[in-house]
Tab-separated table of C-alpha atoms and ligand atoms in Angstrom:
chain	number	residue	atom	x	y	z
A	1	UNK	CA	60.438	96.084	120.647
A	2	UNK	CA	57.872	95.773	118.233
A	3	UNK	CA	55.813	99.564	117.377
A	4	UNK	CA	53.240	100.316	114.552
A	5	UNK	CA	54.969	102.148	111.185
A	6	UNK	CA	55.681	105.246	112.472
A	7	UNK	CA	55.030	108.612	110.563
A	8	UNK	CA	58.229	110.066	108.879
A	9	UNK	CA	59.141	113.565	107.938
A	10	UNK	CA	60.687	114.196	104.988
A	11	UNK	CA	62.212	117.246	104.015
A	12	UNK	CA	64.564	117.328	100.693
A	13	UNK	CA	67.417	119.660	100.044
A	14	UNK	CA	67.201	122.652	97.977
A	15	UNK	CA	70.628	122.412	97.184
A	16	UNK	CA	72.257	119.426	96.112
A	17	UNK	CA	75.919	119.338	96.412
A	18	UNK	CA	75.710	115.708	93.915
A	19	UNK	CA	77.235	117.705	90.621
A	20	UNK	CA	80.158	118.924	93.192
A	21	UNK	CA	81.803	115.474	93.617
A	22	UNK	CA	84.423	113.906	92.017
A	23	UNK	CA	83.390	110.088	92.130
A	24	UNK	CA	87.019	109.207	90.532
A	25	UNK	CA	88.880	110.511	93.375
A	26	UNK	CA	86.821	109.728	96.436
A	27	UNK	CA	88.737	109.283	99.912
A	28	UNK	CA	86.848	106.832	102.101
A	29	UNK	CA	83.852	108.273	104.135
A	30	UNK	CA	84.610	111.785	103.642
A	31	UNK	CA	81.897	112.564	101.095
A	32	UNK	CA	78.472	112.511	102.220
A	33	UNK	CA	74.790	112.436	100.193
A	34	UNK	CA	72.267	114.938	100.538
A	35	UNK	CA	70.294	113.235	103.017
A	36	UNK	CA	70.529	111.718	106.762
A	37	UNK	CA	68.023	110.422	108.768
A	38	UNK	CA	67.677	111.055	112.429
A	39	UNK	CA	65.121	109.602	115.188
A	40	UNK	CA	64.993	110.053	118.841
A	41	UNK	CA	64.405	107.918	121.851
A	42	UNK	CA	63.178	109.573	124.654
A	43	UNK	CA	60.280	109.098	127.428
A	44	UNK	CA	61.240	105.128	126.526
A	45	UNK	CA	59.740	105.294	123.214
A	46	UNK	CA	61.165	106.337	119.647
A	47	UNK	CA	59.805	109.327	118.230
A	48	UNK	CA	59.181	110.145	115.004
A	49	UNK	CA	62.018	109.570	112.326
A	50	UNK	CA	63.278	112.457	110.070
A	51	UNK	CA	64.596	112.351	106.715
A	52	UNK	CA	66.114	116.288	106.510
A	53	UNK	CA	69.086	117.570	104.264
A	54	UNK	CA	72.851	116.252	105.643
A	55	UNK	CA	73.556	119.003	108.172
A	56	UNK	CA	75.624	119.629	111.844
A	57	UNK	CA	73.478	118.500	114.693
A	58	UNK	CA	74.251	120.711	117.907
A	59	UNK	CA	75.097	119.198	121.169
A	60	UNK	CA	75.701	119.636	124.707
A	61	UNK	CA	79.178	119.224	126.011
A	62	UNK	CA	77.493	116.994	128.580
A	63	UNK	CA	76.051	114.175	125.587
A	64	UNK	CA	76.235	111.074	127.010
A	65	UNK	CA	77.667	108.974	125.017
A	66	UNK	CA	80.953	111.929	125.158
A	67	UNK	CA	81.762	110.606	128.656
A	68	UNK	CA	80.491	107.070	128.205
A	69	UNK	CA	80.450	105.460	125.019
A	70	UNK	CA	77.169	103.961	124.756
A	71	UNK	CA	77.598	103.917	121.456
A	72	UNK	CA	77.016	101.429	118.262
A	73	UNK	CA	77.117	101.501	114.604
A	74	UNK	CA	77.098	99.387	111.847
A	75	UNK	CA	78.209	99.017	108.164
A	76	UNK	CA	76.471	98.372	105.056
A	77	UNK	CA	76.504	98.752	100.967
A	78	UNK	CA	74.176	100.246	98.695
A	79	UNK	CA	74.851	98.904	94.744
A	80	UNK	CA	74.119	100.341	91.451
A	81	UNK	CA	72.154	97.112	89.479
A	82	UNK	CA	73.077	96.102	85.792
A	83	UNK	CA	69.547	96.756	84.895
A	84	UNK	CA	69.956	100.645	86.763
A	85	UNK	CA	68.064	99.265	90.494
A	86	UNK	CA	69.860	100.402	93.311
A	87	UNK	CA	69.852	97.491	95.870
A	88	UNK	CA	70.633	96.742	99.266
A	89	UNK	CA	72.959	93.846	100.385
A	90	UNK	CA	71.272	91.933	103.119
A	91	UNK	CA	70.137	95.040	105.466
A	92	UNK	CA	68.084	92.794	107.533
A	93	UNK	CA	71.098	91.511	108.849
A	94	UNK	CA	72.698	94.436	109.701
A	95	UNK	CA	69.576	95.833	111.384
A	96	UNK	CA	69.630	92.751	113.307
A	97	UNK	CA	73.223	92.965	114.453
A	98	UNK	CA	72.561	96.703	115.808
A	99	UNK	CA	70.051	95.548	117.811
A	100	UNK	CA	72.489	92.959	119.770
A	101	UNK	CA	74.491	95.709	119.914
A	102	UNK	CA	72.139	98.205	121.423
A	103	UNK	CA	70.844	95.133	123.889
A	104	UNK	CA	74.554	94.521	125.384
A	105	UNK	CA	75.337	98.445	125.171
A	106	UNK	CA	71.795	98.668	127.184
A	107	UNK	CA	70.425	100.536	124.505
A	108	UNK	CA	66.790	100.517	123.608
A	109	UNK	CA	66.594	98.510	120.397
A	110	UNK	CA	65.896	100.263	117.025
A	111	UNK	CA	62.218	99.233	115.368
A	112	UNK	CA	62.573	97.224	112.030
A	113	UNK	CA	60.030	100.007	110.407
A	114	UNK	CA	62.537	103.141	111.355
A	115	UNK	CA	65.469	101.233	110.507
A	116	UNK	CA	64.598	99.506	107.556
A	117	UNK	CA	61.763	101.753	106.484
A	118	UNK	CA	63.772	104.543	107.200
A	119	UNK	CA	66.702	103.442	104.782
A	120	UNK	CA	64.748	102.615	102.237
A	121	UNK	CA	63.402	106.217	102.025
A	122	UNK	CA	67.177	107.944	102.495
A	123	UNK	CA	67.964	105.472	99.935
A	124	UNK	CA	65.288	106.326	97.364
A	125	UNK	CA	65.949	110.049	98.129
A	126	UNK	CA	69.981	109.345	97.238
A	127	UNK	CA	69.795	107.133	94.769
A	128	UNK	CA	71.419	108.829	92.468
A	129	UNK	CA	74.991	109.358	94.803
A	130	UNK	CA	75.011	105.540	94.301
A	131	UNK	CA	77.735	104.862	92.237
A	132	UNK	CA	77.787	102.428	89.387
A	133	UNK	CA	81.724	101.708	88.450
A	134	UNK	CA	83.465	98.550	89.688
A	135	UNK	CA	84.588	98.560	93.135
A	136	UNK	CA	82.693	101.438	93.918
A	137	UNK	CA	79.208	101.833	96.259
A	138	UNK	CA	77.245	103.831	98.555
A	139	UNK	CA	78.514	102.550	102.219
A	140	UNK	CA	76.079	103.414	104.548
A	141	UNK	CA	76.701	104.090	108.612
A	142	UNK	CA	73.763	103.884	110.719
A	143	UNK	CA	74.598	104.519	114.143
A	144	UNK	CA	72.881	104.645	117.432
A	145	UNK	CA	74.799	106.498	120.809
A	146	UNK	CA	73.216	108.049	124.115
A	147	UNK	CA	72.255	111.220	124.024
A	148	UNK	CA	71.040	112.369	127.327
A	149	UNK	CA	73.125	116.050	128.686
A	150	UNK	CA	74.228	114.552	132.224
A	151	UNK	CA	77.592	113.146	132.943
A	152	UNK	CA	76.636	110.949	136.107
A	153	UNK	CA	77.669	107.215	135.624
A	154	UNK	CA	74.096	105.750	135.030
A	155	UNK	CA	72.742	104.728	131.278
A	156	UNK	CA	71.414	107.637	129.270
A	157	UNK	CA	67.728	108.031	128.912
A	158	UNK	CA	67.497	109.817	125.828
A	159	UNK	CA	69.571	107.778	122.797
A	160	UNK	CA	69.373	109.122	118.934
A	161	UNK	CA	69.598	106.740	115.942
A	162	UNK	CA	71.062	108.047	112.420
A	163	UNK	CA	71.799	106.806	109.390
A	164	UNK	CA	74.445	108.823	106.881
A	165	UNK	CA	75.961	107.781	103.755
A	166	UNK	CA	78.775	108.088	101.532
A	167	UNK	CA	79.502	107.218	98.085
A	168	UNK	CA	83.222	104.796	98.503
A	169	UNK	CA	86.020	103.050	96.370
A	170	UNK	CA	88.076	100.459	97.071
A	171	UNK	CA	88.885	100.109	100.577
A	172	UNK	CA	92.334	99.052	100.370
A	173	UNK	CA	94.650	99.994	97.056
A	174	UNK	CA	95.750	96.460	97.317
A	175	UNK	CA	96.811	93.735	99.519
A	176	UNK	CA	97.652	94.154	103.050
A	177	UNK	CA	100.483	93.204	105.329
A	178	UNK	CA	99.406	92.343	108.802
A	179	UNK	CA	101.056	91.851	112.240
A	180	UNK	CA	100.059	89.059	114.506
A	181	UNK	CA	99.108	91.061	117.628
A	182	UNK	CA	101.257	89.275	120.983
A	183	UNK	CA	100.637	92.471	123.041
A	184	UNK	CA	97.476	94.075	122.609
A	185	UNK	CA	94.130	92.849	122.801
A	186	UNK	CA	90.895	93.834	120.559
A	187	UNK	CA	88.340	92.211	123.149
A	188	UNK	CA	87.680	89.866	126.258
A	189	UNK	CA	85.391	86.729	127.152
A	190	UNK	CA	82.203	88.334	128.087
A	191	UNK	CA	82.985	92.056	127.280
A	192	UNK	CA	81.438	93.600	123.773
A	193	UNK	CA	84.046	92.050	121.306
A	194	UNK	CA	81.036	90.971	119.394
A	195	UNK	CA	79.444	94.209	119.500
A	196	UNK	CA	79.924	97.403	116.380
A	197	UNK	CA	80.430	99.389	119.855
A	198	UNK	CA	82.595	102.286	118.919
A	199	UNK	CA	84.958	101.546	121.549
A	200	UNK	CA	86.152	98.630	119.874
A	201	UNK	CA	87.284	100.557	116.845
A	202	UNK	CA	88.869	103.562	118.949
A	203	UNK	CA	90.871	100.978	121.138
A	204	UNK	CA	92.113	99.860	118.069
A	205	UNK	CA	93.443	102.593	117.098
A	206	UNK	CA	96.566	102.857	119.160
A	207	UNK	CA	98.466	99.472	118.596
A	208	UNK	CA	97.122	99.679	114.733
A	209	UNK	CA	99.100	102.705	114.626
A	210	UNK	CA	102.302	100.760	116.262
A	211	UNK	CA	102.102	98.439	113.326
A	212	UNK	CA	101.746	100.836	111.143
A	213	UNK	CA	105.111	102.374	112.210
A	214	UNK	CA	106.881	99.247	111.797
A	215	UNK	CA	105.266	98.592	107.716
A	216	UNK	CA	102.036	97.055	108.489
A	217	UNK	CA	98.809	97.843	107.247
A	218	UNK	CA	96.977	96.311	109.843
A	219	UNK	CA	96.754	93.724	113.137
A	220	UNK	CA	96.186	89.798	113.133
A	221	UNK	CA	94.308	89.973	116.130
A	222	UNK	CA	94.776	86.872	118.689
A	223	UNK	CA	92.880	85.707	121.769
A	224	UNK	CA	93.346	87.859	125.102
A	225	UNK	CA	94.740	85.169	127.236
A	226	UNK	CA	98.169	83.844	125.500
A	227	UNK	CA	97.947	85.758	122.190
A	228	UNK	CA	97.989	81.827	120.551
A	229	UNK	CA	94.536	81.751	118.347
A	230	UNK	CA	93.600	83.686	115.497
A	231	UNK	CA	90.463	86.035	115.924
A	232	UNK	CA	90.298	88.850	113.366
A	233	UNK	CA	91.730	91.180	110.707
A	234	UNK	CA	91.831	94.799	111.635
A	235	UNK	CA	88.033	95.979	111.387
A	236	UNK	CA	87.476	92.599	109.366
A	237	UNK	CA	87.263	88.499	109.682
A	238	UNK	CA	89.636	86.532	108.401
A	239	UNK	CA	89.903	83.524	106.123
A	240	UNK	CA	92.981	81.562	105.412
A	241	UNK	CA	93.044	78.408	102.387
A	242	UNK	CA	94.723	75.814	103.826
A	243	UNK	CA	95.680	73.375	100.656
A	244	UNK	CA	91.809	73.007	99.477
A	245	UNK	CA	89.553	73.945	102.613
A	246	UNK	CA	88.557	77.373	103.782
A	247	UNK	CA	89.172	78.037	107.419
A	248	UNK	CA	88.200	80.702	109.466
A	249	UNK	CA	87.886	80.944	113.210
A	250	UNK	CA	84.542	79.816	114.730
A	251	UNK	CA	82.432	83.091	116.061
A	252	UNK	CA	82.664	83.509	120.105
A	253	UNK	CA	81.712	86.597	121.818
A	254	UNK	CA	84.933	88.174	121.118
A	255	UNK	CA	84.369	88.085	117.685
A	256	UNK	CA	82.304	90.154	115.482
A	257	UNK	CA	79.799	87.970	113.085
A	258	UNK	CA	80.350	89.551	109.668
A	259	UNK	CA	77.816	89.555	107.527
A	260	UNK	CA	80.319	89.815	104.491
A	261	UNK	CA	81.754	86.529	106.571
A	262	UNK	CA	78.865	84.611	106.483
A	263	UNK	CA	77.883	85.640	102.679
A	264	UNK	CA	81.476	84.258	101.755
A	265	UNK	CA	81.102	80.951	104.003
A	266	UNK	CA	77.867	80.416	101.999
A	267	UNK	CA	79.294	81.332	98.549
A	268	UNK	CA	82.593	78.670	99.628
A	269	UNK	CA	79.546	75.714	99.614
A	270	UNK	CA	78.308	76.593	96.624
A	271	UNK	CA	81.791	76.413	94.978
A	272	UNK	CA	81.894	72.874	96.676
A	273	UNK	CA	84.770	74.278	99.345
A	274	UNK	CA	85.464	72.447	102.729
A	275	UNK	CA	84.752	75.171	104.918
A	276	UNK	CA	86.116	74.868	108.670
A	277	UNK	CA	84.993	77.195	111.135
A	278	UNK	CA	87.457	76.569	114.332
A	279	UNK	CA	90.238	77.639	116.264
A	280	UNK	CA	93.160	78.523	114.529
A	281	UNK	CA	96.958	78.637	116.136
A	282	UNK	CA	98.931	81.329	115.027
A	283	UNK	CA	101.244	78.397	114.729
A	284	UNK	CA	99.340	76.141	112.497
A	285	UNK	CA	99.272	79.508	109.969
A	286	UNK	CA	103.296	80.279	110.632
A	287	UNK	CA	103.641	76.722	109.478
A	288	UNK	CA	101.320	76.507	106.599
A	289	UNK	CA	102.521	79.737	105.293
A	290	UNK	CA	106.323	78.471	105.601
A	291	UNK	CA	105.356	74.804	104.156
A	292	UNK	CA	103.270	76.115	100.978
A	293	UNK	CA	100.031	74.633	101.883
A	294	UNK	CA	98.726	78.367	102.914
A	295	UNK	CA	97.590	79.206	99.394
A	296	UNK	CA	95.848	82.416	100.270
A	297	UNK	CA	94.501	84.464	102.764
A	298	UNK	CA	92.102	87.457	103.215
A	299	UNK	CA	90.211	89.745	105.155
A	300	UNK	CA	86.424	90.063	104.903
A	301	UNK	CA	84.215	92.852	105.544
A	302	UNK	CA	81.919	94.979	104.394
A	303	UNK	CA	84.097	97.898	103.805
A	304	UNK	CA	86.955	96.215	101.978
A	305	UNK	CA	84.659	93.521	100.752
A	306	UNK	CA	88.087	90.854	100.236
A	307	UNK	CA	90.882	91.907	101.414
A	308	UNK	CA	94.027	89.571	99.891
A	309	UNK	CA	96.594	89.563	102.346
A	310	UNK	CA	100.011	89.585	100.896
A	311	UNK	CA	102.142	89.039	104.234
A	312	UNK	CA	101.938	88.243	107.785
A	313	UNK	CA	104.200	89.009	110.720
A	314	UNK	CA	104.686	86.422	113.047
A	315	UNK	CA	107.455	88.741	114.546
A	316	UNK	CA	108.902	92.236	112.849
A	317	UNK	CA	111.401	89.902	112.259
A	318	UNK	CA	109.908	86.821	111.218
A	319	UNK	CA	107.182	88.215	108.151
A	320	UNK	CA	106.302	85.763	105.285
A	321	UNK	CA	104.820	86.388	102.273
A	322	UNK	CA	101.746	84.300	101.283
A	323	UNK	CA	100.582	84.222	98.033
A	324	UNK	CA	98.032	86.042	96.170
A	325	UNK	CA	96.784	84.259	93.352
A	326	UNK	CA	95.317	86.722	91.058
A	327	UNK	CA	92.360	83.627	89.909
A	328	UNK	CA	92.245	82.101	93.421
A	329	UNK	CA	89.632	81.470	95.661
A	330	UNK	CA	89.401	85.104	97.277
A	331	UNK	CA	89.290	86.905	94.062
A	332	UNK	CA	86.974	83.981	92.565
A	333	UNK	CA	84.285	85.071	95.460
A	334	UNK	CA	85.096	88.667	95.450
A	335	UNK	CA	83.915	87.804	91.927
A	336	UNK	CA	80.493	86.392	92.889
A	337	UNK	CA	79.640	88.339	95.156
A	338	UNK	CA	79.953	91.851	92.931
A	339	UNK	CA	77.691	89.918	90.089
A	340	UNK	CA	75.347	89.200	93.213
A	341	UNK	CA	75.304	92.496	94.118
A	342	UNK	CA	75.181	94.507	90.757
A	343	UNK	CA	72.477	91.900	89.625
A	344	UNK	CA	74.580	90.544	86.730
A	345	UNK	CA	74.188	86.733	88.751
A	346	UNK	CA	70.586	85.366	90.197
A	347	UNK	CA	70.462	86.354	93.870
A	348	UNK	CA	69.137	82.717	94.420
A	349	UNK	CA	69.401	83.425	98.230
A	350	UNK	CA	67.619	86.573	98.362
A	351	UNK	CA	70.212	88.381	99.461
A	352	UNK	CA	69.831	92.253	97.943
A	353	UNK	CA	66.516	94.279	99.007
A	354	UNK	CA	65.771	96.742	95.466
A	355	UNK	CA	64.405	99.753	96.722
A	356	UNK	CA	62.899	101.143	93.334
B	401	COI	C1	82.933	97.985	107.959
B	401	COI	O1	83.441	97.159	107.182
B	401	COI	O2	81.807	98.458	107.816
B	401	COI	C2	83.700	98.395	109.091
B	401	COI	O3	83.292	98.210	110.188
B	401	COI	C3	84.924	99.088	108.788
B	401	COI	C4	84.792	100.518	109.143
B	401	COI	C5	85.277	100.722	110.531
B	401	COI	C6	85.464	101.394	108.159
């Protein structure tokens, strides 16, 4: 849905609550910036966006999205710049991605100019919440849910889009131990697997937890039908290197496309990596990993950016420890891609958007 630049009102804080945080102990996504954008859908057309001061929003009991879960969001990094920019890593993408979202949620779809636009000015507004140590960033959470007050089983018409954000560290401490799921199942063919619906997350939460009791940090999701093929990592794609190549399972509509995935996959070709995207048996990896020729293996998002993984349960009984080379491939590309993002390497694929 295409619309001209739409007016925005901006209105800045009066009270700044920047000097109040203490950037060296930050827990994730519980600090938040002065700012938040907010923009309406109603009487099928988005209104006019509104940059105000981070504040409660006050709903009806009866919101929509409460009851139904027509509800989206995505995930993306602001990055302090070597030369004192702040920059955005590849927001296109993620305004794309909410959009496919929205379309499968039947949400309206979110205009490039109150997305993008819109972030740009939050961004400018909070620049200076963006942090500029290692491992650190502004994550950013725009979101989109329905927002009509009836509970009848029909779509919403009314939904709100919003965009908050909130200075991070490291996702993980350090590497993770994960369980290959046989019970539970993240998604289904032709059901929103693919989506950032919020559903996917919260029905997530309850066999995470289950692995969590039994020493795991998080799930090795497999494939619905006969728990055999590899899908994803907790809230993140995986990658596994397999003697020399990188292999990671091909995207299907059960699987979210990362945008941290598809960065990596392109950063693997320019380090002259065979890259395989493909199904991949749970058993191939139980063998690799027991043979030696699993060198490494990660997560990837854009949360924990790489995410070594240091174990993997084939059974609470059966867990083997892969290695985690502290030069290898992961952290070699974990490497790159910080210098891409803090501007200290070329961003020959015009990846970051400055916003100064
Ligand atoms: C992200 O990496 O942005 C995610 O989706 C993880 C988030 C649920 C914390």
């Amino acid at each position: 849905m295409q619309q001209n630049k739409p007016e925005m009102k901006i209105t800045r804080t009066e009270k700044s609550t920047l000097s109040h945080v203490d950037f060296d102990n930050l827990t994730f996504g519980k600090t938040f910036t002065d700012h938040m954008l907010i923009c309406t859908y109603k009487n099928g057309a988005w209104q006019e966006p509104e940059i105000k001061p981070y504040q409660k929003v006050e709903m009806p009991l009866s919101l929509h999205a409460l009851h139904y879960g027509q509800a989206a969001f995505e995930g993306m990094k602001a990055y302090k710049q070597i030369d004192g920019n702040v920059a955005l890593f590849r927001p296109e993408e993620n305004w794309k991605r909410l959009n496919r979202s929205a379309v499968r949620l039947l949400m309206p779809e979110v205009p490039k100019e109150v997305f993008i636009d819109g972030l740009v000015e939050l961004i400018k507004l909070d620049q200076n919440w963006v942090p500029s140590k290692p491992d650190m960033s502004l994550y950013i959470r725009p979101f989109i849910f329905s927002s009509s007050d009836f509970i009848a089983a029909r779509p919403s018409e009314e939904y709100t889009f919003a965009i908050i954000c909130s200075p991070v560290s490291a996702y993980y401490s350090g590497a993770v131990k994960v369980k290959v799921e046989r019970e539970f199942s993240r998604s289904a063919h032709g059901g929103i697997g693919f989506t950032k619906a919020a559903g996917n997350y919260g029905g997530a939460f309850y066999p995470t937890e289950k692995a969590k009791q039994q020493g795991f940090t998080q799930i090795l999701w497999t494939d619905p039908k006969n728990h055999e093929f590899i899908e994803e990592s907790g809230t993140m794609n995986v990658m596994f290197i397999i003697d020399n190549t990188m292999v990671t399972p091909a995207l299907s509509d059960r699987i979210l496309a990362g945008i941290t995935r598809a960065s990596i996959l392109s950063l693997g070709k320019e380090m002259g990596m065979e890259i395989q995207e493909r199904s991949v048996s749970v058993s191939e990896i139980e063998e690799a990993a027991k043979n030696g020729s699993l060198k490494e293996a990660f997560g990837m998002g854009t949360a924990a950016v790489v995410s070594m993984i240091s174990h993997i349960g084939f059974d609470t009984d059966n867990v083997v420890e892969i290695p985690v080379p502290e030069k290898g491939i992961g952290a070699q590309i974990k490497k790159r891609l910080n210098a891409i993002r803090t501007g200290e390497s070329p961003d020959v694929n015009g990846w970051m958007l400055k916003i100064n």
